[in-house]
JSON list of C-alpha atoms in Angstrom, two decimals:
[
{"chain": "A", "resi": 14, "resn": "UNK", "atom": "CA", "xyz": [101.57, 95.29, 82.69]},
{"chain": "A", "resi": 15, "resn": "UNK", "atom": "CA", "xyz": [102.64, 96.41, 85.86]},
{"chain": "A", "resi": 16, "resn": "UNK", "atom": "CA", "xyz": [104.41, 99.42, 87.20]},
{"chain": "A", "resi": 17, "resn": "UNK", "atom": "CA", "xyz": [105.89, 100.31, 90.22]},
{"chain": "A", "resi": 18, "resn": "UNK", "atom": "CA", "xyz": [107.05, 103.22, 92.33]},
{"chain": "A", "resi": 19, "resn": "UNK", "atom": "CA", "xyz": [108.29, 102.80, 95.56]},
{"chain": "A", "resi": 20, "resn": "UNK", "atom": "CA", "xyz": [108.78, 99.08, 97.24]},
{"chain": "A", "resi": 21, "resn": "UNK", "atom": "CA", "xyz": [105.22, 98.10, 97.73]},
{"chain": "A", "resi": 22, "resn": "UNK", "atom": "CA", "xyz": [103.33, 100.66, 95.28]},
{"chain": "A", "resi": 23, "resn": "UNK", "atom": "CA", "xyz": [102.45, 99.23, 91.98]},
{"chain": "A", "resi": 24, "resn": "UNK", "atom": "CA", "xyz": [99.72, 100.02, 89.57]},
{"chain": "A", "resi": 25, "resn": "UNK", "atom": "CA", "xyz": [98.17, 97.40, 86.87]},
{"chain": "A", "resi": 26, "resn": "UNK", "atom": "CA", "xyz": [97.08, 98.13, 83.69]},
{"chain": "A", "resi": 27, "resn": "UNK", "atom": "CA", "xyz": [97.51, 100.37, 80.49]},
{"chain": "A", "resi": 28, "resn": "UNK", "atom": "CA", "xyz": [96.12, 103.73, 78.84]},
{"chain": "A", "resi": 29, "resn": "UNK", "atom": "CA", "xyz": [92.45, 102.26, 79.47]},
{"chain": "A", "resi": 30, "resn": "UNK", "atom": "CA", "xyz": [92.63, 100.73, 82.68]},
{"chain": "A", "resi": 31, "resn": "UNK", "atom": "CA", "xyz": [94.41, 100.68, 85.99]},
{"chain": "A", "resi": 32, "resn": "UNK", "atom": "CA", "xyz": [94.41, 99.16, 89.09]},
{"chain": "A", "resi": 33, "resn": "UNK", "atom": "CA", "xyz": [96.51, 100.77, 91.76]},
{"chain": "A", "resi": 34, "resn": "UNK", "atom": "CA", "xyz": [98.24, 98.61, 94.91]},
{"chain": "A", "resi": 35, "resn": "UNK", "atom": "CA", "xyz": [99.07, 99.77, 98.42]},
{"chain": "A", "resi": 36, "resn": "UNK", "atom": "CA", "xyz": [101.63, 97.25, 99.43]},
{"chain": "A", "resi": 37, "resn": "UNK", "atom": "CA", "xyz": [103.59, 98.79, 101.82]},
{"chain": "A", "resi": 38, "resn": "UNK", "atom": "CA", "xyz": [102.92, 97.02, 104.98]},
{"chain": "A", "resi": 39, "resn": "UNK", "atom": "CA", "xyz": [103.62, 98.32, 108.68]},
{"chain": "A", "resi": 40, "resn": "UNK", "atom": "CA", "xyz": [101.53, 101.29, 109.43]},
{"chain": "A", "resi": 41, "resn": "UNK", "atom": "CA", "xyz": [100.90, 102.10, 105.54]},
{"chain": "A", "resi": 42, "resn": "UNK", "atom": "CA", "xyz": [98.72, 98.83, 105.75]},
{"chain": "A", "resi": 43, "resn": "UNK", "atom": "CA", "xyz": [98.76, 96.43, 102.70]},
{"chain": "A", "resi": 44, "resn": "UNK", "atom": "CA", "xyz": [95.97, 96.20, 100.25]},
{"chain": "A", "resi": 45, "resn": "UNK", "atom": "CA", "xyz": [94.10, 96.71, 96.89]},
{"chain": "A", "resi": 46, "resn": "UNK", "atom": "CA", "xyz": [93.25, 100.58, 96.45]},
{"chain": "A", "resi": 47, "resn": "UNK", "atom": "CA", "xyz": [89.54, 101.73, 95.56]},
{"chain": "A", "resi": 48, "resn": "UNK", "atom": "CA", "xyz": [91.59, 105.06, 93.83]},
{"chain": "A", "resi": 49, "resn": "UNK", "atom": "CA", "xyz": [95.09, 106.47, 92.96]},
{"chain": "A", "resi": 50, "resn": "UNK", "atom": "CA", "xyz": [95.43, 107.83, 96.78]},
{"chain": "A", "resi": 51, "resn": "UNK", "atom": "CA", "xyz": [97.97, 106.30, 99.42]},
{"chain": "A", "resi": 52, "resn": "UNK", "atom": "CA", "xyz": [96.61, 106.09, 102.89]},
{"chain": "A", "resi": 53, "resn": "UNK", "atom": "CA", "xyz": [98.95, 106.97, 105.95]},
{"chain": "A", "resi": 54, "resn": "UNK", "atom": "CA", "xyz": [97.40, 104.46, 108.15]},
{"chain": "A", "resi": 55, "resn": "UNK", "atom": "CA", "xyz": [96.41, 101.19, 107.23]},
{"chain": "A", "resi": 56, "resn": "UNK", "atom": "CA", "xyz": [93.26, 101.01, 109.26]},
{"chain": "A", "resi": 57, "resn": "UNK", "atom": "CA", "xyz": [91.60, 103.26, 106.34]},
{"chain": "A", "resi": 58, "resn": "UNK", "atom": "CA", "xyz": [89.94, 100.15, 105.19]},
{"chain": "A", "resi": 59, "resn": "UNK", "atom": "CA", "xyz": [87.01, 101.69, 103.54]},
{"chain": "A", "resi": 60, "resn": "UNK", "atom": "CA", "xyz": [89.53, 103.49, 100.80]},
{"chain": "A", "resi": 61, "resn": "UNK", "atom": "CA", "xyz": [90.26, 100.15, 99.52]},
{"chain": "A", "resi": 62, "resn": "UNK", "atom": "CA", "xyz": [88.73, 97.12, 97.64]},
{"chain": "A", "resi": 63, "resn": "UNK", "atom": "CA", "xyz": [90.56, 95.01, 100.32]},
{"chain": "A", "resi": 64, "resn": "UNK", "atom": "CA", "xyz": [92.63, 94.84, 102.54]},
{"chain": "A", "resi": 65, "resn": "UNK", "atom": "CA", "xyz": [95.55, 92.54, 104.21]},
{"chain": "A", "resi": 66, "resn": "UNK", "atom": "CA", "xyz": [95.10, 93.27, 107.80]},
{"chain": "A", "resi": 67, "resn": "UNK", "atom": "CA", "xyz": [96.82, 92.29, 111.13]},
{"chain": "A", "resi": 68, "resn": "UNK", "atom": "CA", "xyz": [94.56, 90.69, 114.21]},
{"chain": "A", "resi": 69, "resn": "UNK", "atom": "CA", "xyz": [95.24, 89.49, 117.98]},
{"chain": "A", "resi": 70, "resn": "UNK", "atom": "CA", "xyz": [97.92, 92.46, 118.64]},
{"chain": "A", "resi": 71, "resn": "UNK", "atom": "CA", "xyz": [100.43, 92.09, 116.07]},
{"chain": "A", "resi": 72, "resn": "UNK", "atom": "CA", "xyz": [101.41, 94.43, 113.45]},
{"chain": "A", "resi": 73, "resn": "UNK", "atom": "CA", "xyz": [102.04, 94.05, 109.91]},
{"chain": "A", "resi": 74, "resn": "UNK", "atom": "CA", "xyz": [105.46, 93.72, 108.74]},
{"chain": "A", "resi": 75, "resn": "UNK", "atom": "CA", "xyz": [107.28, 96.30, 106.21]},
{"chain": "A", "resi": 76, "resn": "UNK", "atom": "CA", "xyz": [107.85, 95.60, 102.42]},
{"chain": "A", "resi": 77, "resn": "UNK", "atom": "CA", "xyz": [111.46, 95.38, 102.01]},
{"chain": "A", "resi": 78, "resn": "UNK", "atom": "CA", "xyz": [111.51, 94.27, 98.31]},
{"chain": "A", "resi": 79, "resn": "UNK", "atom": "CA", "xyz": [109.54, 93.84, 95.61]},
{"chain": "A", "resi": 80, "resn": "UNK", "atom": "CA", "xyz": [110.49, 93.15, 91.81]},
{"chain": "A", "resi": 81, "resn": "UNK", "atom": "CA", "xyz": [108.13, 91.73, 88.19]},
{"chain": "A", "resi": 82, "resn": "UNK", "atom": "CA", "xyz": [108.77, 88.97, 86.70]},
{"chain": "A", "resi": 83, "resn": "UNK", "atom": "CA", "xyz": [106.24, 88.13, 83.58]},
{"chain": "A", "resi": 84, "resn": "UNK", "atom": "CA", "xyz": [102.74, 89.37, 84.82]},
{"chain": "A", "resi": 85, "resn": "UNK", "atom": "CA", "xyz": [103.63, 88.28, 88.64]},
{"chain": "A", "resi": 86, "resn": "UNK", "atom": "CA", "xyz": [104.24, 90.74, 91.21]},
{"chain": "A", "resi": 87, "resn": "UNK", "atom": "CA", "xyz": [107.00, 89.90, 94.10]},
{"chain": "A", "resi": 88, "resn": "UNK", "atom": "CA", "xyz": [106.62, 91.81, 97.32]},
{"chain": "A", "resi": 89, "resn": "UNK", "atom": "CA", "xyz": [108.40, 90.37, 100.37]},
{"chain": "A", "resi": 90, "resn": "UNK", "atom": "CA", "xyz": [108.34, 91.81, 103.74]},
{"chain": "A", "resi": 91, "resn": "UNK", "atom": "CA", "xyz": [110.48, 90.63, 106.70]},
{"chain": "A", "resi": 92, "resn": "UNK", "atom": "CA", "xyz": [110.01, 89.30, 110.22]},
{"chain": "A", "resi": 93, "resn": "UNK", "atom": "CA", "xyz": [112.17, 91.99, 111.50]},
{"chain": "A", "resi": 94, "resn": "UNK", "atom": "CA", "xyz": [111.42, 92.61, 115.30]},
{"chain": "A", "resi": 95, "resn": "UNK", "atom": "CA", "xyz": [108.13, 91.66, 114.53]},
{"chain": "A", "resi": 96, "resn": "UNK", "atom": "CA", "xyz": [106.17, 88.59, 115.30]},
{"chain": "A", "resi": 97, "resn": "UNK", "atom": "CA", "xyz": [105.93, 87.12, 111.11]},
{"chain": "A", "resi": 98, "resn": "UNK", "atom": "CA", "xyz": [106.96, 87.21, 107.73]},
{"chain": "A", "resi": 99, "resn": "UNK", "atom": "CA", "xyz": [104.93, 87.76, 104.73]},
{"chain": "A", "resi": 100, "resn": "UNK", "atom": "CA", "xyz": [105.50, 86.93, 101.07]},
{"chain": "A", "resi": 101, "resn": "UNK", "atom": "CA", "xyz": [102.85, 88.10, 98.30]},
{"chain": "A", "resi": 102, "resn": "UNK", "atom": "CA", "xyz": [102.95, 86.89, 94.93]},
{"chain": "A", "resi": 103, "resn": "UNK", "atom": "CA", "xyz": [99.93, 88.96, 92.87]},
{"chain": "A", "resi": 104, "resn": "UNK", "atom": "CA", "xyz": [99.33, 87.61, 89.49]},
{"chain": "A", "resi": 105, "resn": "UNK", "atom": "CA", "xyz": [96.22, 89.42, 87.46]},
{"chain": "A", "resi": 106, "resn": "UNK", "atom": "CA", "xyz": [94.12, 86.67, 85.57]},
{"chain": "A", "resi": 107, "resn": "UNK", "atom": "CA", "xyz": [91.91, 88.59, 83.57]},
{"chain": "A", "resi": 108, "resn": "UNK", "atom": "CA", "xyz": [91.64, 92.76, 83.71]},
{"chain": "A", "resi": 109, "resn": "UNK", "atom": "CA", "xyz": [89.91, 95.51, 82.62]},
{"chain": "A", "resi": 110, "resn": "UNK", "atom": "CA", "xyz": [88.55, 98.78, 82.84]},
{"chain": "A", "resi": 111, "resn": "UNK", "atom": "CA", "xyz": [85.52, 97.57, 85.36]},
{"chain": "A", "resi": 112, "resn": "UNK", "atom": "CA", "xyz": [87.03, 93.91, 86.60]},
{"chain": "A", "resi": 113, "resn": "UNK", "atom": "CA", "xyz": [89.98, 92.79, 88.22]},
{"chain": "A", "resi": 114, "resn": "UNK", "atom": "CA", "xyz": [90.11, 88.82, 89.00]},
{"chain": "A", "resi": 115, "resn": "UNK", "atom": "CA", "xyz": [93.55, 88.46, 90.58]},
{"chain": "A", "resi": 116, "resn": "UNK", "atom": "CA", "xyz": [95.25, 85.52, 92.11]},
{"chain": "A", "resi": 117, "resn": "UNK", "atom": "CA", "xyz": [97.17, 86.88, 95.59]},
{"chain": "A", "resi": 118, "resn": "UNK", "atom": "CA", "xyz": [99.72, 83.61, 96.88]},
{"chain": "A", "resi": 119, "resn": "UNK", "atom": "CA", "xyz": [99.81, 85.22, 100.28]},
{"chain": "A", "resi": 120, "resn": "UNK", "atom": "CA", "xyz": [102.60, 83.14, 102.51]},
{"chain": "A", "resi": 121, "resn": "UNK", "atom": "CA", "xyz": [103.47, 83.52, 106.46]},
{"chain": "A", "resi": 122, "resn": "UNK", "atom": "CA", "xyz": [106.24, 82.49, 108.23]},
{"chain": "A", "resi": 123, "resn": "UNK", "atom": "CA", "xyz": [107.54, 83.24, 111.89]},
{"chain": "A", "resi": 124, "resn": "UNK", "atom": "CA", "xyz": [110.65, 82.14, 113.61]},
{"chain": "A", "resi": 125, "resn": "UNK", "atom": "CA", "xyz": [109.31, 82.51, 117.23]},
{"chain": "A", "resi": 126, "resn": "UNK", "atom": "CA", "xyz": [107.75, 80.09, 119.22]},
{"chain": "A", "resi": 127, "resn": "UNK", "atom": "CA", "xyz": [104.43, 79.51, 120.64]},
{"chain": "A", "resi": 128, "resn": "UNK", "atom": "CA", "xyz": [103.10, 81.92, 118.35]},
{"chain": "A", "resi": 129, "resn": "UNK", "atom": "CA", "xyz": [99.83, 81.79, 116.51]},
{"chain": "A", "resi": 130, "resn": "UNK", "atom": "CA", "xyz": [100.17, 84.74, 113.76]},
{"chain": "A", "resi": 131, "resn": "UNK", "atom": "CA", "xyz": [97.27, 85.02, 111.58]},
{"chain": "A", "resi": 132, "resn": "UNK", "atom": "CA", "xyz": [95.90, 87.76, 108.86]},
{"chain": "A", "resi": 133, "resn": "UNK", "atom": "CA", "xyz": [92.53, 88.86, 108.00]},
{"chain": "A", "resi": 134, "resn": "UNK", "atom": "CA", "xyz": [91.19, 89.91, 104.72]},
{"chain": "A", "resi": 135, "resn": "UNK", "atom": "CA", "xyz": [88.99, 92.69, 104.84]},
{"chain": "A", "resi": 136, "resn": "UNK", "atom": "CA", "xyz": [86.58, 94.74, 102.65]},
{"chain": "A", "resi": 137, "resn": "UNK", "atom": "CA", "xyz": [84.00, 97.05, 104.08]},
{"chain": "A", "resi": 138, "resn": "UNK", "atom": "CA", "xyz": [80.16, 97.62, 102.50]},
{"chain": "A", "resi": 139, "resn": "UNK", "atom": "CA", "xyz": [76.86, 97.48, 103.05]},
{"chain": "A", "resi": 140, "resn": "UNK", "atom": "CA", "xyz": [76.20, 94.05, 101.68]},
{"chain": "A", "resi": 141, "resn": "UNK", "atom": "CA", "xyz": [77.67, 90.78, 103.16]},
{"chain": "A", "resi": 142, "resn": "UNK", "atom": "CA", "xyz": [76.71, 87.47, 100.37]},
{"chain": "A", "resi": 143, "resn": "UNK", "atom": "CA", "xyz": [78.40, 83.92, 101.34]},
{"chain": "A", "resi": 144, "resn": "UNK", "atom": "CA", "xyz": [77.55, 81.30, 98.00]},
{"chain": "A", "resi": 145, "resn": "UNK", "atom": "CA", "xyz": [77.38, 77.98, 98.86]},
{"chain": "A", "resi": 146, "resn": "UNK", "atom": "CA", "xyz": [77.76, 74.79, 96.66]},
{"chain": "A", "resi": 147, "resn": "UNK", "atom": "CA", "xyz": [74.73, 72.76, 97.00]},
{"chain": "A", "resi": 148, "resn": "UNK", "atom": "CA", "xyz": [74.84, 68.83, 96.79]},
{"chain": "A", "resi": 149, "resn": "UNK", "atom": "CA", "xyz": [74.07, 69.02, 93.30]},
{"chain": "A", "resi": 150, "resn": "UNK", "atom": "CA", "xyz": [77.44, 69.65, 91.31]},
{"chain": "A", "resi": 151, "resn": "UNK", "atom": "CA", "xyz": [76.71, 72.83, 89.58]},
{"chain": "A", "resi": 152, "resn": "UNK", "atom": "CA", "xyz": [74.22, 74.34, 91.86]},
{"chain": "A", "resi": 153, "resn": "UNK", "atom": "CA", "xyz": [74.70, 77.33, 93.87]},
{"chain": "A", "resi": 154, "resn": "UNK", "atom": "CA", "xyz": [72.96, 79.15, 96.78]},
{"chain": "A", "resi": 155, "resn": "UNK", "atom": "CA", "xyz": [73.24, 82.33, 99.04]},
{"chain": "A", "resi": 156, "resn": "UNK", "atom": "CA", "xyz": [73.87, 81.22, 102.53]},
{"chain": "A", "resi": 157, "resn": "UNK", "atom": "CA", "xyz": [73.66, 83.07, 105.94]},
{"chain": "A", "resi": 158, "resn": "UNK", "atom": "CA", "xyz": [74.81, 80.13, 107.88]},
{"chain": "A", "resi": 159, "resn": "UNK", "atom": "CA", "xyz": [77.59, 80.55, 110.34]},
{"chain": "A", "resi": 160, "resn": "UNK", "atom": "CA", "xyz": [80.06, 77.95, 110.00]},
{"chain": "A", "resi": 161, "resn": "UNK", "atom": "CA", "xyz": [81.44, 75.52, 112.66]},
{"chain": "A", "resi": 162, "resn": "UNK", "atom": "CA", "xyz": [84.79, 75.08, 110.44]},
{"chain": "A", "resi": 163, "resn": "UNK", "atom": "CA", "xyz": [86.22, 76.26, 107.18]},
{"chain": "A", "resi": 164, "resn": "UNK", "atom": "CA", "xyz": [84.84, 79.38, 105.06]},
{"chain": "A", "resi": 165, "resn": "UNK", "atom": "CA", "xyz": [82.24, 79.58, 102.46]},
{"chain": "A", "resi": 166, "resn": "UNK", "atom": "CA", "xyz": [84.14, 79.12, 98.72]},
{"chain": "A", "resi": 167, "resn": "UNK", "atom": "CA", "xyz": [82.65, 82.36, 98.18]},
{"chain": "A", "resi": 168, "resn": "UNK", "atom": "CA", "xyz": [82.17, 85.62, 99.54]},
{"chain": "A", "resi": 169, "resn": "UNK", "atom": "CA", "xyz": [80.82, 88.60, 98.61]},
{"chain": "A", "resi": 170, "resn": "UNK", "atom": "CA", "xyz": [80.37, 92.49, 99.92]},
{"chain": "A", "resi": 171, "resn": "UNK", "atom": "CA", "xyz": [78.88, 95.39, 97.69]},
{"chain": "A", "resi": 172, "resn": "UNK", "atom": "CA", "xyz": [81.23, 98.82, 98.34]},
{"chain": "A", "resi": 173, "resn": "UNK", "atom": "CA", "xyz": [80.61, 102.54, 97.75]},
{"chain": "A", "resi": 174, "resn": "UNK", "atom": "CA", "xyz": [82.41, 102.28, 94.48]},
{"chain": "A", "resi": 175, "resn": "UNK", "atom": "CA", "xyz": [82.72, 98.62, 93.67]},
{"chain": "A", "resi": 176, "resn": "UNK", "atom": "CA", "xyz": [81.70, 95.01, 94.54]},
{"chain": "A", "resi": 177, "resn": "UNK", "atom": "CA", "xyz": [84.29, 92.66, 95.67]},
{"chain": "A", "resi": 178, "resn": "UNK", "atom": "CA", "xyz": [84.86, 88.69, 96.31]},
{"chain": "A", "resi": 179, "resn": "UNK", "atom": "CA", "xyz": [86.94, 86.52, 98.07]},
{"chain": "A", "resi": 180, "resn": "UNK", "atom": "CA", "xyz": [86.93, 82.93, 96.05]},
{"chain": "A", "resi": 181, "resn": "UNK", "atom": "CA", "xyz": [88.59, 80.00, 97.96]},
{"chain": "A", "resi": 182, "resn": "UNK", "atom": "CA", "xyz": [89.60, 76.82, 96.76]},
{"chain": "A", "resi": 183, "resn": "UNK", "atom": "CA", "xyz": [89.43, 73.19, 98.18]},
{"chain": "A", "resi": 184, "resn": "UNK", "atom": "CA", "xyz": [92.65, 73.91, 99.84]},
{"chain": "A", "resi": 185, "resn": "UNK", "atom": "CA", "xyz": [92.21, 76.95, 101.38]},
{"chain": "A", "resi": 186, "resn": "UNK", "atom": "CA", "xyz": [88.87, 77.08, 102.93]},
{"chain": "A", "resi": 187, "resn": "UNK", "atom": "CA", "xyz": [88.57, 74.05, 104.98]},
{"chain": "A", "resi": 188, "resn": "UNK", "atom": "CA", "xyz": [91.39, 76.51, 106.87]},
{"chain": "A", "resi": 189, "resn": "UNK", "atom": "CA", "xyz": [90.08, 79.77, 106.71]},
{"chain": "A", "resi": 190, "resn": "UNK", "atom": "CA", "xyz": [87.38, 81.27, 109.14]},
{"chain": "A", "resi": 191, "resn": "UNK", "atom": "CA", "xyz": [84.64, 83.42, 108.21]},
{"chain": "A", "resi": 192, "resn": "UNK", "atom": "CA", "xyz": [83.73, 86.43, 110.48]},
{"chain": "A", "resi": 193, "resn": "UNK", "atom": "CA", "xyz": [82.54, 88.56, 108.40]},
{"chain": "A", "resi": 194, "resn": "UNK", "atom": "CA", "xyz": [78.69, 90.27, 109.67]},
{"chain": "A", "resi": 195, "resn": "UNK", "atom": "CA", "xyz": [76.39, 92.08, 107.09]},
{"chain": "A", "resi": 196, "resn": "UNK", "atom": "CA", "xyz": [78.88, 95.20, 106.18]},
{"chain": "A", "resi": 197, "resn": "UNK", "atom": "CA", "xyz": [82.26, 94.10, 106.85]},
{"chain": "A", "resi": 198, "resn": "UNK", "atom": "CA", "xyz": [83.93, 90.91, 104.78]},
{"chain": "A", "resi": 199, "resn": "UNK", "atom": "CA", "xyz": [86.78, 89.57, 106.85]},
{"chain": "A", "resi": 200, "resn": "UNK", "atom": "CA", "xyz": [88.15, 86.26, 105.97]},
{"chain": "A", "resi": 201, "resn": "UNK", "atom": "CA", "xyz": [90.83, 85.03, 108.94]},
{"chain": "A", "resi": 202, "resn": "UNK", "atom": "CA", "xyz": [93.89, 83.12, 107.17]},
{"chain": "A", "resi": 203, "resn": "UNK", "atom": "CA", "xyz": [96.25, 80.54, 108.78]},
{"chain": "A", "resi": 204, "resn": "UNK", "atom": "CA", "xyz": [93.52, 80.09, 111.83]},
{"chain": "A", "resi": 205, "resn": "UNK", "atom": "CA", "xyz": [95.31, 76.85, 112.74]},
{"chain": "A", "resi": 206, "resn": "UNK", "atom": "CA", "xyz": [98.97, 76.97, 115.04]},
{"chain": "A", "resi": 207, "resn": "UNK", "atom": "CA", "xyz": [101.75, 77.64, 112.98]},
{"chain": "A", "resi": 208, "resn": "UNK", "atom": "CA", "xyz": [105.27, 75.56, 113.68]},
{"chain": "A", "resi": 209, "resn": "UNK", "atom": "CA", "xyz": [108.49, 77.79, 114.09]},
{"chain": "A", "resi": 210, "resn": "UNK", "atom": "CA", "xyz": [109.64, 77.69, 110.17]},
{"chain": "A", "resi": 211, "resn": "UNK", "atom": "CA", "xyz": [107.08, 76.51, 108.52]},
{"chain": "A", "resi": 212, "resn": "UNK", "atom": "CA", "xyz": [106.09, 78.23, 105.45]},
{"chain": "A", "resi": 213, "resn": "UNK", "atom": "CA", "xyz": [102.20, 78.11, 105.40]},
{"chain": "A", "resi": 214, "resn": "UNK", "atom": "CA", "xyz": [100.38, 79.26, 101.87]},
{"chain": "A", "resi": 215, "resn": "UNK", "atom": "CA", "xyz": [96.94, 80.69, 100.96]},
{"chain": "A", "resi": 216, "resn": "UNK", "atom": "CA", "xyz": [96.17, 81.56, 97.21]},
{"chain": "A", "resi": 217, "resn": "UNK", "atom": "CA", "xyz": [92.76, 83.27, 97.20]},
{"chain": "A", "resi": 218, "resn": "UNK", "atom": "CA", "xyz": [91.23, 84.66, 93.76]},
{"chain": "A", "resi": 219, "resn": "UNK", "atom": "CA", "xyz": [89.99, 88.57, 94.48]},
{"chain": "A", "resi": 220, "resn": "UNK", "atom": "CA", "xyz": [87.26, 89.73, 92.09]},
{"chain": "A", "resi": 221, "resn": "UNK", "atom": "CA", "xyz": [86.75, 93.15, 92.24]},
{"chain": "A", "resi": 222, "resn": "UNK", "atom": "CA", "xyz": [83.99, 94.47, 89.53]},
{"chain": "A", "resi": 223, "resn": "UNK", "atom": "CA", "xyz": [83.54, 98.71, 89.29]},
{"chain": "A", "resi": 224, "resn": "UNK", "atom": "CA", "xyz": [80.56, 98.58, 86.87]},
{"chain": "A", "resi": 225, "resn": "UNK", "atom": "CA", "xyz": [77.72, 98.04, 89.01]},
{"chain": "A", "resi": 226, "resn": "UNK", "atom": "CA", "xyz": [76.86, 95.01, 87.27]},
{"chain": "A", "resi": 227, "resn": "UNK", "atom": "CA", "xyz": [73.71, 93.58, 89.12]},
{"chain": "A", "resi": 228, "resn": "UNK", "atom": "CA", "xyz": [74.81, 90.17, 88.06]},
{"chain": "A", "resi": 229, "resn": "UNK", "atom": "CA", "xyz": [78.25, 90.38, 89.70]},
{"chain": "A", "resi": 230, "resn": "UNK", "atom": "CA", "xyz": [77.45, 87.30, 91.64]},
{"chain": "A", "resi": 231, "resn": "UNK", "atom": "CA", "xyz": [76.19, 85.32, 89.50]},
{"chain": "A", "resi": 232, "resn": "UNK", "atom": "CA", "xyz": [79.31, 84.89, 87.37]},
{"chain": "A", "resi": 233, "resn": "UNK", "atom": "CA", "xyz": [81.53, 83.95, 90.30]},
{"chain": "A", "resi": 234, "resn": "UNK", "atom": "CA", "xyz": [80.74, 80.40, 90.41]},
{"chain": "A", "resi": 235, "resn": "UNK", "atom": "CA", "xyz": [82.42, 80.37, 86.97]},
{"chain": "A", "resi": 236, "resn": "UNK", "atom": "CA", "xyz": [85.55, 82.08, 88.52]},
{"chain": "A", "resi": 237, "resn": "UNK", "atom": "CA", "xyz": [86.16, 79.93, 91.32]},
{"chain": "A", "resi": 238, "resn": "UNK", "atom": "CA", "xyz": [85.08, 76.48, 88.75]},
{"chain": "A", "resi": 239, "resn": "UNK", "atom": "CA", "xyz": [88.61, 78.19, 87.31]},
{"chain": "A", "resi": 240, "resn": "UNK", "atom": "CA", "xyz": [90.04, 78.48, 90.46]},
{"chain": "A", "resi": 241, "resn": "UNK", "atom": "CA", "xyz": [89.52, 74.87, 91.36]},
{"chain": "A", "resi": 242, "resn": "UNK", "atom": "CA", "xyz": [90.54, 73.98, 87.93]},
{"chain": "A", "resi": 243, "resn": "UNK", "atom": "CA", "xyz": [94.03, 75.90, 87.43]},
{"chain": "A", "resi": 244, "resn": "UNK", "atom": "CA", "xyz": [97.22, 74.06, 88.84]},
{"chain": "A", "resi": 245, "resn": "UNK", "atom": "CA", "xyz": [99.11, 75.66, 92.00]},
{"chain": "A", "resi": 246, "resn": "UNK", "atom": "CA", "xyz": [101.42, 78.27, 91.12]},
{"chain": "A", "resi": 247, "resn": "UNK", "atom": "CA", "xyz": [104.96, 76.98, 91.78]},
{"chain": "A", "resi": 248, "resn": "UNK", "atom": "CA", "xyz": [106.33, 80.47, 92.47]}
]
């Protein structure tokens, strides 16, 4: 179940388990904590599992609201002065003591024109893995290809205390970027121009597993088959 504090600090879980959220936005950063400690700055990237972060000059904007409903968690933040809006929608599909798989409906929207706001997601480590579906149906395989377009469906960085993946689905990473190198993760969302109003959507599955489990990666090609397989959340 989740609880929350303060508009953008949440923690999942019960007595055995819990998984604690740094929503906040602005300079407080946004993303998935790696302990029970809030950050001041949100550049402190390597104290979290991942993280939402800003690019090309712009700043993130500040959580204004936030509410539960069921097992979803609501967080909106407003364009303000600033140059976007965001709108997260976190919605745990399986969790326990050692793994979190999470669903994260992150949406943009900007009323300026001529704008090209974007957001990177960001986990840092000492291992960099991209899996790659090969032409047979159920075969996978570790790639180190660099893409011309689109992002690998999966990918992959081993952390200090924890390894964590990025799973995209067939709509989401023919439009997201890869440029990540071999200790840094950092999937770029919304690479293509955004229209003044439009609402644009990414729902990326996070799977973050604490146990050290040298078979982490194997069992993520039966995460994203789910992925690929579970109808787009309405809200």
């Amino acid at each position: 179940m989740w609880t929350t504090e303060q508009v953008g600090v949440a923690v999942w879980g019960d007595a055995a388990s819990s998984w604690h959220f740094d929503l906040r936005g602005g300079e407080c950063g946004i993303g998935l904590l790696a302990g029970e400690i809030l950050h001041a700055d949100s550049m402190s990237v390597d104290q979290r599992h991942l993280s939402l972060v800003a690019v090309e000059g712009t700043r993130l904007p500040v959580a204004s609201e936030h509410y539960v409903r069921g097992d979803k968690y609501f967080v909106n933040f407003p364009q303000g002065d600033g140059h976007y809006a965001i709108r997260l929608v976190l919605h745990p599909v399986k969790a326990d003591e050692h793994l979190l798989v999470l669903s994260a409906k992150i949406s943009i929207q900007t009323n300026l024109l001529d704008t090209h706001p974007m957001l990177d997601l960001v986990a840092e480590g000492t291992d960099v893995t991209t899996l790659e579906r090969e032409s047979a149906q159920e075969n996978w395989r570790t790639s180190i290809e660099t893409r011309a377009t689109g992002s690998p469906p999966i990918v992959m960085v081993r952390g200090k205390s924890a390894s964590t993946a990025v799973l995209l689905g067939p709509h989401d990473s023919p439009f997201t970027s890869n440029h990540s190198n071999d200790k840094r993760l950092c999937l770029r969302l919304f690479g293509d121009f955004l229209e003044k109003g439009v609402i644009r959507t990414a729902i990326p599955w996070i799977v973050v597993d604490r146990s050290a489990d040298p078979q982490f990666s194997e069992r993520l090609p039966r995460w994203h088959q789910q992925l690929c397989e579970s109808p787009l959340p309405l809200s």
